[in-house]
XYZ file of N, CA and C in Angstrom:
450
model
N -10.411 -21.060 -141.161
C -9.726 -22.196 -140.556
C -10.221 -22.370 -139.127
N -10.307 -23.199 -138.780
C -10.726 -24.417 -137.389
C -9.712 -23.402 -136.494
N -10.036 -22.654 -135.354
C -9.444 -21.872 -134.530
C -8.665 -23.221 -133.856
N -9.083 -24.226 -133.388
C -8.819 -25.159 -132.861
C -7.043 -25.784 -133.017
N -7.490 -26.128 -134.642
C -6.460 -25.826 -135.762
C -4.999 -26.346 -135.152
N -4.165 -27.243 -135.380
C -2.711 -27.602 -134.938
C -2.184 -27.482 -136.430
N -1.241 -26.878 -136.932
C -0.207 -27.571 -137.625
C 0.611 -28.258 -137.016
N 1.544 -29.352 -137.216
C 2.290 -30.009 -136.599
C 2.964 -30.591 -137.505
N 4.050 -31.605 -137.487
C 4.461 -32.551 -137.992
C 4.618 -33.889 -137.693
N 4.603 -34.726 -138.541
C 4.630 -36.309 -137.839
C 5.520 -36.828 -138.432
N 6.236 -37.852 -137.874
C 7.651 -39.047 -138.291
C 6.233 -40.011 -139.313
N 6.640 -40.734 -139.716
C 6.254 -41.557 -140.660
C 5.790 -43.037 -139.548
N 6.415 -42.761 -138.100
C 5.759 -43.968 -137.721
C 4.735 -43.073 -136.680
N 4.334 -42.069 -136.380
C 3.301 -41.309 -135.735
C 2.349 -41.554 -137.026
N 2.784 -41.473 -137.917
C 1.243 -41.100 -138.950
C 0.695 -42.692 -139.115
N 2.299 -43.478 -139.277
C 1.521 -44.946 -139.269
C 0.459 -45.573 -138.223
N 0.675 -44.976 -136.970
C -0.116 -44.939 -135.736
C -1.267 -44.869 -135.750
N -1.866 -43.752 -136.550
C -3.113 -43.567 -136.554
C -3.921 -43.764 -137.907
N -3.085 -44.489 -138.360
C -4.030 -45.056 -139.353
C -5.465 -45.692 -138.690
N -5.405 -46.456 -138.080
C -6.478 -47.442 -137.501
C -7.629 -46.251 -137.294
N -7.114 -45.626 -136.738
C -7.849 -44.067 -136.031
C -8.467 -43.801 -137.314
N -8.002 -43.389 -138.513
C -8.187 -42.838 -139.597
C -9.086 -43.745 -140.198
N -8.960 -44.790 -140.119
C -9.879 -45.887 -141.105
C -11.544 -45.640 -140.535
N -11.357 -45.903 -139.249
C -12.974 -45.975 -138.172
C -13.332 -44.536 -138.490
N -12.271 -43.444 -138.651
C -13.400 -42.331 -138.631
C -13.511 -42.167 -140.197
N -13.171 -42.087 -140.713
C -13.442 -42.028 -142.397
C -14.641 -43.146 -142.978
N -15.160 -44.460 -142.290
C -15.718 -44.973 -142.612
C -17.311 -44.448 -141.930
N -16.702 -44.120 -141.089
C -17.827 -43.424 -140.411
C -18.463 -41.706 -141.444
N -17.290 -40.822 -141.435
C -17.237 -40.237 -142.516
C -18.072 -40.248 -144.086
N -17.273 -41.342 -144.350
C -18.282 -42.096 -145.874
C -19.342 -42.517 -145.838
N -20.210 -43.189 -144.766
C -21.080 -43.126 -144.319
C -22.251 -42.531 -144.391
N -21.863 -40.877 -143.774
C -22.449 -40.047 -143.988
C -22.204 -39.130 -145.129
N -21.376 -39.156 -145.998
C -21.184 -38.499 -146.707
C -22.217 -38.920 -148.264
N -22.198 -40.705 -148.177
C -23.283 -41.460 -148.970
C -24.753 -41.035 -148.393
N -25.073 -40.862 -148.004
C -26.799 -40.287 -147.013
C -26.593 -38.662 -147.615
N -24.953 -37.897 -147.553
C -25.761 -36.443 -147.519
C -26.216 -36.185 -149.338
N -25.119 -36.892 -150.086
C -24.621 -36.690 -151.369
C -25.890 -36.284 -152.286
N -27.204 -37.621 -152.516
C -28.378 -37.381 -152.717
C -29.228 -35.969 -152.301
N -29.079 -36.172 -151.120
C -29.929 -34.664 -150.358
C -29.825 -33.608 -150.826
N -28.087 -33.071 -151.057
C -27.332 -32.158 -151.631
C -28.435 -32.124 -153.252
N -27.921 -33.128 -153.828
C -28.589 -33.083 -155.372
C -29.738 -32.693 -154.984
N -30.978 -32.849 -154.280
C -32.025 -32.776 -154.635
C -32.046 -31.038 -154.383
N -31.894 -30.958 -153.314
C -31.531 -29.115 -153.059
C -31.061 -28.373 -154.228
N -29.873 -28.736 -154.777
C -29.230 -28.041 -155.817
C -30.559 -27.756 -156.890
N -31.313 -29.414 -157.075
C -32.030 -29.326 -158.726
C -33.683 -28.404 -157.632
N -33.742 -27.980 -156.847
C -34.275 -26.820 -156.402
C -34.221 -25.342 -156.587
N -32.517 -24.948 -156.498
C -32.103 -24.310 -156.506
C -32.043 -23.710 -155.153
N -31.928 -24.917 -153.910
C -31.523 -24.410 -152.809
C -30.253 -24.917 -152.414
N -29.635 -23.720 -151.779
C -28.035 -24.142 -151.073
C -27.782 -25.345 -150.634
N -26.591 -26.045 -151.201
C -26.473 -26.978 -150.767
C -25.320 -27.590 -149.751
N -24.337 -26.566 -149.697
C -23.129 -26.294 -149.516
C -23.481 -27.109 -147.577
N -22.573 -27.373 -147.277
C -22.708 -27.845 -145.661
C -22.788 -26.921 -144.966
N -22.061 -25.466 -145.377
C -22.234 -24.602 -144.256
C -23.586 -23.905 -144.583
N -24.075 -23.714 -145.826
C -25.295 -22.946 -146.377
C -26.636 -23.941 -145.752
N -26.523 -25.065 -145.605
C -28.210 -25.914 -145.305
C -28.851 -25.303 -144.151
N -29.596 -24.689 -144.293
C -30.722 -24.178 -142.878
C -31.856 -24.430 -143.260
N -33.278 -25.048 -142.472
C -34.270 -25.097 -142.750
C -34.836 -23.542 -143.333
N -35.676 -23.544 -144.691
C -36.264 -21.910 -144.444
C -37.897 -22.262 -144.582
N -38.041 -21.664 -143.518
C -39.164 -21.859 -143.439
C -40.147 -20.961 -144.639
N -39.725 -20.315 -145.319
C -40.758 -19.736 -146.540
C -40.489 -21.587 -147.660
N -40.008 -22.525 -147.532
C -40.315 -23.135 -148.497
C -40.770 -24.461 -147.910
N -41.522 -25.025 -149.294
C -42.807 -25.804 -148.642
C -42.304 -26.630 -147.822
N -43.213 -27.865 -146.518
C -42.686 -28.205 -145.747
C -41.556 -29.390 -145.760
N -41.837 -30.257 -147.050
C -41.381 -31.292 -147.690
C -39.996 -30.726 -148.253
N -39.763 -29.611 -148.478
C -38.250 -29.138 -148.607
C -37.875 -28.713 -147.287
N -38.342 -27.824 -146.576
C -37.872 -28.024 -145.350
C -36.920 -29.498 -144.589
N -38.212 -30.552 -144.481
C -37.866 -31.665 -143.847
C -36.437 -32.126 -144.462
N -36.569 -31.972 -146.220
C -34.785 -32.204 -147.154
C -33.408 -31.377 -146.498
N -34.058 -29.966 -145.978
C -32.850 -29.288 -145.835
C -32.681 -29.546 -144.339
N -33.746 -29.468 -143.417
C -33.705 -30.529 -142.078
C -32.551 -32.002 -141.951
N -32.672 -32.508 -142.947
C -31.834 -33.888 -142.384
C -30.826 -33.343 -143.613
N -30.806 -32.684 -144.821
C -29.447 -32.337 -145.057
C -28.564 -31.574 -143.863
N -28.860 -30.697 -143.438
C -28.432 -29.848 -142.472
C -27.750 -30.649 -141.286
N -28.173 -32.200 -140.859
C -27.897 -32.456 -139.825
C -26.826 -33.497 -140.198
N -26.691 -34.055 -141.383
C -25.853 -35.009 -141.851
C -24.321 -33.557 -141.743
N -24.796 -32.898 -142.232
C -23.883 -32.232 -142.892
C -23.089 -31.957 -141.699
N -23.817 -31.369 -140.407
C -23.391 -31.122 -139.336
C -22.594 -31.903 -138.427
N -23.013 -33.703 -138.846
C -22.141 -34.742 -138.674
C -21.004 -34.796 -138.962
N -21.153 -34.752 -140.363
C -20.200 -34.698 -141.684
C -18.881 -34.369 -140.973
N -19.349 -32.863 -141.013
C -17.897 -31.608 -140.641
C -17.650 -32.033 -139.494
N -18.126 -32.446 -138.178
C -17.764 -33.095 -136.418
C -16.596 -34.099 -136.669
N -17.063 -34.786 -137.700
C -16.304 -36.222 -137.900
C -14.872 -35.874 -138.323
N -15.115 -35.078 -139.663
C -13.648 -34.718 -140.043
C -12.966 -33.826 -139.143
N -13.687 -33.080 -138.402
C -12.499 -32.128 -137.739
C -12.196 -32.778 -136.661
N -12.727 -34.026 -136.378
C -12.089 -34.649 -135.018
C -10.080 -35.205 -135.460
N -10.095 -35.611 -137.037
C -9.216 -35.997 -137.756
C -8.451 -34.486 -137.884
N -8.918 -33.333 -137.867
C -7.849 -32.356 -138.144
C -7.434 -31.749 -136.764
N -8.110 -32.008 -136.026
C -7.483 -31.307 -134.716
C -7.063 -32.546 -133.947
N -6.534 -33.169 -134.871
C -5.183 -34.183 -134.426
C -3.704 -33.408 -135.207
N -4.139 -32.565 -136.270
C -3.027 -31.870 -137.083
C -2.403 -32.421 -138.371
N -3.559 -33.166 -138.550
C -3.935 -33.724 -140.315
C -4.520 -33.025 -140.988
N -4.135 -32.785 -142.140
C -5.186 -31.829 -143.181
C -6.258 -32.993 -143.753
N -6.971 -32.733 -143.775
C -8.088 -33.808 -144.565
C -8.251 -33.137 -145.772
N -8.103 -33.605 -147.020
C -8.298 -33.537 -148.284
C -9.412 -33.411 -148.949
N -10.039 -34.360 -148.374
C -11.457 -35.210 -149.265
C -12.302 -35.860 -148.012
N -13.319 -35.523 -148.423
C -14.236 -36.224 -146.975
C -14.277 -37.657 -147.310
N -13.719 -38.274 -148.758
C -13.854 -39.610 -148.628
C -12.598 -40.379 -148.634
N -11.788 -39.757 -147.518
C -10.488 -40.362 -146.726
C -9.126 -39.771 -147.723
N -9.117 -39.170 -147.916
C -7.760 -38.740 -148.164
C -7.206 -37.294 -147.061
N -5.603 -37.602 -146.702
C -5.416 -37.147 -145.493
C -3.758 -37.145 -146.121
N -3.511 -35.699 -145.589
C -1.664 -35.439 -145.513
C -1.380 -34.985 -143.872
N -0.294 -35.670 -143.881
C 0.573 -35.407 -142.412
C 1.445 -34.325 -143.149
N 1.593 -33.261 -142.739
C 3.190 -32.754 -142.813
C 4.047 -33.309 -142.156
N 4.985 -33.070 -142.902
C 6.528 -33.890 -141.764
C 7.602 -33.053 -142.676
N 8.742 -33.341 -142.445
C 10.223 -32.675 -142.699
C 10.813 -33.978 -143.303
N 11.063 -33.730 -144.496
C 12.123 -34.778 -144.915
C 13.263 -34.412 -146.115
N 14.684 -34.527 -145.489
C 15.895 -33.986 -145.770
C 15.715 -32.413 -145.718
N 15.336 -31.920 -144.654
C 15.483 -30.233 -144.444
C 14.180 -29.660 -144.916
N 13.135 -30.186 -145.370
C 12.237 -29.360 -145.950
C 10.713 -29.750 -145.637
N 10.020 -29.301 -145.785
C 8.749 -29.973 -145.829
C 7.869 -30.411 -146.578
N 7.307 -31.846 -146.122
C 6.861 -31.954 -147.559
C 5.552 -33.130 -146.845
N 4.467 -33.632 -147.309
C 3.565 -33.959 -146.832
C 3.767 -35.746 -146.799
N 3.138 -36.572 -146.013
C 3.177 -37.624 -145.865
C 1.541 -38.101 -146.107
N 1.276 -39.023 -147.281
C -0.260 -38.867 -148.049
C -0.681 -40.226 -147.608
N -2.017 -40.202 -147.392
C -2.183 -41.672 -146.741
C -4.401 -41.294 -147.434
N -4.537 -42.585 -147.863
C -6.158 -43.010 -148.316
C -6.997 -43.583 -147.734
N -7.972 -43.571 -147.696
C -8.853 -44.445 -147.448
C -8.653 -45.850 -148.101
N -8.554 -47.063 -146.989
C -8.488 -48.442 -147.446
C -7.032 -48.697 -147.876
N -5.943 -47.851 -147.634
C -4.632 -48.509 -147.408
C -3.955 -48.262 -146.103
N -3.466 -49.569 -145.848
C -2.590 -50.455 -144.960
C -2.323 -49.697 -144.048
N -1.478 -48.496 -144.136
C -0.565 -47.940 -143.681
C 0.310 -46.366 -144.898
N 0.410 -45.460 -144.682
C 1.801 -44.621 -145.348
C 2.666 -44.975 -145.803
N 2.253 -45.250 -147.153
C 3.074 -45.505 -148.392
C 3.626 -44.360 -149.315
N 3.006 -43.403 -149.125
C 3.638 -42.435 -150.674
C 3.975 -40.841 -149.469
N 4.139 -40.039 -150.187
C 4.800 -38.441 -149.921
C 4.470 -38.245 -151.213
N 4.386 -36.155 -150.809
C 4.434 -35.722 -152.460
C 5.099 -33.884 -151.758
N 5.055 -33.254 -152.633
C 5.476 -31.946 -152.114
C 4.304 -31.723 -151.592
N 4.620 -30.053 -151.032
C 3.075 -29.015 -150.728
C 2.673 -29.171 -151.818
N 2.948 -28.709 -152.705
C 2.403 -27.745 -154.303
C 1.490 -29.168 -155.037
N 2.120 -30.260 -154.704
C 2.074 -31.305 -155.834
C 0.417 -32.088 -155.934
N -0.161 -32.088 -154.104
C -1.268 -32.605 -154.135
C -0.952 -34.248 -154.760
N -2.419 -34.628 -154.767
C -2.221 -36.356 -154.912
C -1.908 -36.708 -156.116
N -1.951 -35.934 -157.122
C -1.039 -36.271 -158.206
C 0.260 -36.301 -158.063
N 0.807 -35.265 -157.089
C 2.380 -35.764 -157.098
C 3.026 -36.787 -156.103
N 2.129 -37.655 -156.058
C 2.070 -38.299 -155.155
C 3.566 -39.605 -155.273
N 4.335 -40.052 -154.911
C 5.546 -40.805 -154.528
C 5.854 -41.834 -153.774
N 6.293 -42.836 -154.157
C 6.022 -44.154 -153.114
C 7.531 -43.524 -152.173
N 7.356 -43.464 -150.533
C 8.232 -43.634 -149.729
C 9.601 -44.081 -149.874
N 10.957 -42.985 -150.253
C 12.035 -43.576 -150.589
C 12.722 -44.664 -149.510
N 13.455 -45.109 -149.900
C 14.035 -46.561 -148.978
C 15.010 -45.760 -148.260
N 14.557 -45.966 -146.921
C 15.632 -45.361 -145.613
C 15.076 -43.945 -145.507
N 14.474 -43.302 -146.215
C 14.664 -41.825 -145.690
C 13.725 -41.524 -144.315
N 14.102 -40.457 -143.360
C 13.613 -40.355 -142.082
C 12.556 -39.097 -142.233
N 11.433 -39.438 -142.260
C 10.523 -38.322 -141.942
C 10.416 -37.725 -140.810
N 10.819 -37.082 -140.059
C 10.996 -36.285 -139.026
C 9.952 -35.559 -138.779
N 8.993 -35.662 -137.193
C 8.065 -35.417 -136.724
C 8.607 -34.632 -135.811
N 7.218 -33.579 -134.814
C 7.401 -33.373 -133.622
C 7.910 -33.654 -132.424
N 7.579 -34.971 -132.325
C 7.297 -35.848 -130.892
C 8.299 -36.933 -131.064
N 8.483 -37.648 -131.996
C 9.248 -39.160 -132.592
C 9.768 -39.150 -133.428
N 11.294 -39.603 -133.442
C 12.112 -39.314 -134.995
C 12.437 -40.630 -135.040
């Protein structure tokens, strides 16, 4: 884990806040994540690492794989900058192609506040355990209770 690292919680209108925030960097995100995706494949059908933290140039392989694991390596290095600018706000990022939970507290407990790439604003909740399948449209009136703003 990101030493950096916040858990926190957010009210439902803190997380609505940064949506905008969330859209520009996730598109930015997807972005690069379309440029690394290919690269990755070609490495793999090599049988070189493809993983973001594994890409290093090696220099024992020919130079034309090099140059692949060269600009894989640097996307990748993007890649991870981008999203952790989104988690050391104290968002978990899910999916590098925009899926994002706030924790927050709602009726005594905790439970995550789920928000996508390309919607509006925080519409659904789901438990910890449940992930985006247990995903829940926002009950009417209930108060998600944040850190900072209730």
């Amino acid at each position: 884990m990101d030493p950096l690292f916040h858990v926190r919680h957010f009210s439902l209108r803190e997380a609505n806040a940064l949506v905008p925030t969330l859209q520009e960097t996730f598109r930015k995100a997807r972005a690069l994540r379309e440029q690394l995706l290919p690269l990755q494949d070609r490495l793999k059908r090599h049988g070189l690492p493809w993983e973001a933290d594994e890409i290093a140039a090696d220099p024992a392989q020919p130079p034309a794989l090099r140059e692949l694991q060269s600009q894989a390596a640097l996307l990748a290095h993007a890649l991870l900058a981008t999203l952790r600018e989104v988690s050391q706000l104290g968002i978990e990022v899910k999916s590098a192609d925009g899926l994002c939970d706030f924790r927050t507290r709602l009726g005594g407990r905790t439970v995550y506040l789920c928000w996508k790439y390309g919607e509006e604003g925080v519409t659904h909740y789901h438990d910890l355990g449940t992930g985006f399948a247990g995903r829940k449209p926002l009950p009417e009136g209930a108060e998600f209770v944040g850190e900072l703003l209730h």
